[in-house]
């Protein structure tokens, strides 16, 4: 599946600026509409290190009402989170009706990093696909509008971005030894991602693969997907002509 | 797993009468109860500590008729547990903020941590019992709830949780008798609310909902224990016994059973024997003194003496003479 992704897709700067703003304003409108209709919205961002998850989230939230969303950065569980079932820490962070929750990394860690690094047993990540599907089904049954983005870049592009970060004093902190170690296991992660996309892309909760080599294209695609799918789910057109 | 639920789609005649098959005359004599209960309590305390060490999460939920004795059974259960090791959740209808989430959200928040016990006085089964009969929840949603519940319990069990599901059963007549008895004394009359009488009138409807619940949510990881609750001594003993047996079996499979553990005598045998023989079977000669001290309270901070004998008669009295029944 991943080898069919067209990573040459790009957007010129002018179009990017114009489209970004247009979709961001529409998203603001839709965020309010979700509040009015009392629907929870959940956005999951997964992807390679340096693929642009953080950057996409930043552009998504830029023009949203800050009272209407929360961003949860997910890492290895600590404290109470580590003392419960692995899904507990996500149930805890779900948005109430009318609110938006954005997950920077998510429950999919179980079938990716925990699988590849051996932080859980094989039995555990193998049954995780079913548990995740059941979990998401319950969210969607309640009325949650659920988005799952896989931010995809090529291995070469990742190297280029790592080296760029290493050289930039403002962004150096973003690059850690762990990133380099994960990169060594690229093929293992690739297989894990393929299996994840196959087993957890359901009719009610499909994955959206974002061609991430060009950041402009990626961000606009994320916003466009959000605006289009939210409009459909909420039956509301943010671009309608206002009197 | 889904196959199990699918095949029960049409309830066969035999399963439809599960409640009717319960032997509501089952009881345990005072002598045997008084002799055996202290030991069961000690064993429970011991295994609670062992389950903490072994990091086993435990879920214990109580469903059953009003006045069947859920509250007092839970009191009996928790009285001798280390309070740091369990959390007790009384469950009622969802509150406003809880309705802003998928219906199982409020229960996911309450699942036990590893090593902890979570005890539920009423539970997620309310969705397919009171919410069904009183039309609080639309049919489509409570129909779906059976699958949601099975998935939920399986997720917990796969992660290592032990799940105990008790349904305390009494007859419609017995319920009426208990309501009347509670209402006689102003100190206990508050137990009976107006809606309890309304529910009493709908006993058959609730029985049908219960039958379907028992059929559709009976699983190997989450089996139901149908407790004949007419006799409070038997109720409490069966609840303790069930928990002890399963917990001991799990600990044994993990090689984590405490050294001082003595195996449990078979409950059915104890119930079937006359009191004197039952006592011999359990392994006590006579009932111990009323004033037998409770197990050492290891948690007393300054090493003070364990609670003295006067606490034992205090609990013997409510067990015997209190108008506040099962």
XYZ file of C-alpha atoms in Angstrom, chain B residues 112-263:
152
model
C -8.934 -1.124 38.270
C -5.203 -0.498 38.094
C -2.942 -3.539 38.141
C -3.178 -5.071 41.607
C -6.306 -3.149 42.487
C -9.904 -4.279 43.027
C -12.779 -2.296 41.541
C -16.150 -3.159 43.082
C -19.333 -2.007 41.386
C -22.699 -1.664 43.132
C -24.759 -1.883 39.951
C -22.747 -1.573 36.770
C -22.749 -1.281 33.007
C -25.502 -3.889 32.995
C -27.903 -1.125 33.908
C -27.950 -0.367 30.205
C -29.737 -3.648 29.433
C -31.783 -3.765 32.634
C -33.274 -0.584 34.072
C -32.507 1.524 30.973
C -34.250 -1.078 28.819
C -37.348 -1.669 30.924
C -37.914 1.975 31.813
C -37.311 3.059 28.188
C -34.516 5.392 29.160
C -32.416 4.143 26.265
C -33.703 3.442 22.729
C -33.998 -0.180 21.658
C -31.279 0.003 19.016
C -28.781 1.145 21.612
C -29.488 -1.382 24.336
C -29.610 -4.144 21.720
C -26.102 -3.185 20.726
C -24.997 -2.957 24.339
C -24.600 -6.738 24.704
C -21.811 -6.744 22.109
C -20.271 -3.614 23.603
C -20.231 -5.271 27.023
C -18.729 -8.519 25.771
C -15.989 -6.585 23.943
C -15.323 -4.464 27.017
C -15.039 -7.404 29.402
C -12.907 -9.317 26.964
C -10.487 -6.399 26.624
C -10.129 -6.324 30.418
C -9.782 -10.085 30.730
C -7.194 -10.293 27.928
C -5.140 -7.758 29.841
C -5.173 -10.032 32.900
C -8.236 -8.903 34.833
C -10.341 -11.331 36.874
C -14.011 -10.556 36.405
C -16.698 -11.539 38.898
C -20.344 -10.941 38.029
C -22.913 -11.599 40.736
C -26.657 -11.472 40.235
C -28.492 -11.553 43.560
C -31.834 -13.227 42.982
C -34.933 -13.208 45.147
C -38.535 -13.983 44.326
C -41.169 -11.332 43.795
C -42.845 -12.411 47.031
C -39.619 -12.172 48.968
C -38.998 -8.703 47.565
C -42.406 -7.552 48.734
C -41.801 -9.080 52.149
C -38.506 -7.239 52.468
C -39.918 -3.912 51.333
C -42.649 -4.202 53.962
C -40.174 -5.111 56.656
C -37.940 -2.170 55.753
C -40.862 0.229 55.746
C -41.985 -0.808 59.232
C -38.932 0.735 60.886
C -38.403 4.466 60.265
C -34.670 3.935 60.496
C -34.654 1.694 57.448
C -37.668 2.973 55.551
C -35.498 5.228 53.392
C -34.216 2.118 51.613
C -37.547 1.782 49.825
C -38.140 4.556 47.299
C -41.427 5.049 45.415
C -39.846 3.867 42.181
C -38.862 0.609 43.900
C -42.563 -0.266 44.128
C -42.950 0.631 40.454
C -40.112 -1.705 39.595
C -41.647 -4.369 41.815
C -44.817 -4.226 39.742
C -42.713 -4.785 36.630
C -40.932 -7.782 38.130
C -41.707 -10.028 35.153
C -40.369 -7.457 32.687
C -37.159 -7.165 34.650
C -36.952 -10.950 34.846
C -37.123 -11.172 31.065
C -34.450 -8.521 30.656
C -32.317 -10.374 33.185
C -32.702 -13.679 31.382
C -31.576 -12.131 28.124
C -28.675 -10.424 29.843
C -27.514 -13.670 31.440
C -27.727 -15.484 28.120
C -26.013 -12.874 25.978
C -23.210 -11.858 28.292
C -22.174 -15.202 29.715
C -18.575 -15.762 28.634
C -15.666 -17.883 29.774
C -13.747 -14.804 30.897
C -16.796 -13.187 32.488
C -19.088 -15.919 33.854
C -22.182 -14.994 35.824
C -22.739 -16.261 39.346
C -26.474 -16.495 39.994
C -26.762 -16.102 43.757
C -29.893 -17.355 45.524
C -30.163 -14.408 47.889
C -33.052 -15.328 50.166
C -30.686 -16.361 52.927
C -28.127 -13.666 53.669
C -25.631 -16.052 55.194
C -25.582 -18.162 52.094
C -25.376 -15.077 49.862
C -22.295 -13.750 51.555
C -20.634 -17.112 51.791
C -21.196 -17.856 48.122
C -19.810 -14.466 47.092
C -16.698 -14.862 49.250
C -16.249 -18.439 48.165
C -16.508 -17.645 44.452
C -13.952 -14.857 44.685
C -11.558 -16.907 46.776
C -11.744 -19.952 44.544
C -11.048 -18.158 41.292
C -8.438 -15.863 42.717
C -6.616 -18.769 44.345
C -6.667 -20.682 41.071
C -5.209 -17.724 39.193
C -2.525 -17.141 41.794
C -1.638 -20.797 41.752
C -1.214 -20.735 37.973
C 1.177 -17.830 38.487
C 2.987 -19.595 41.327
C 2.002 -16.683 43.505
C -0.249 -18.376 46.060
C 0.799 -17.417 49.615
C 2.418 -20.165 51.617
C -0.139 -20.086 54.413
C -3.006 -20.770 52.026
C -5.303 -23.630 53.003
C -7.577 -25.060 50.315
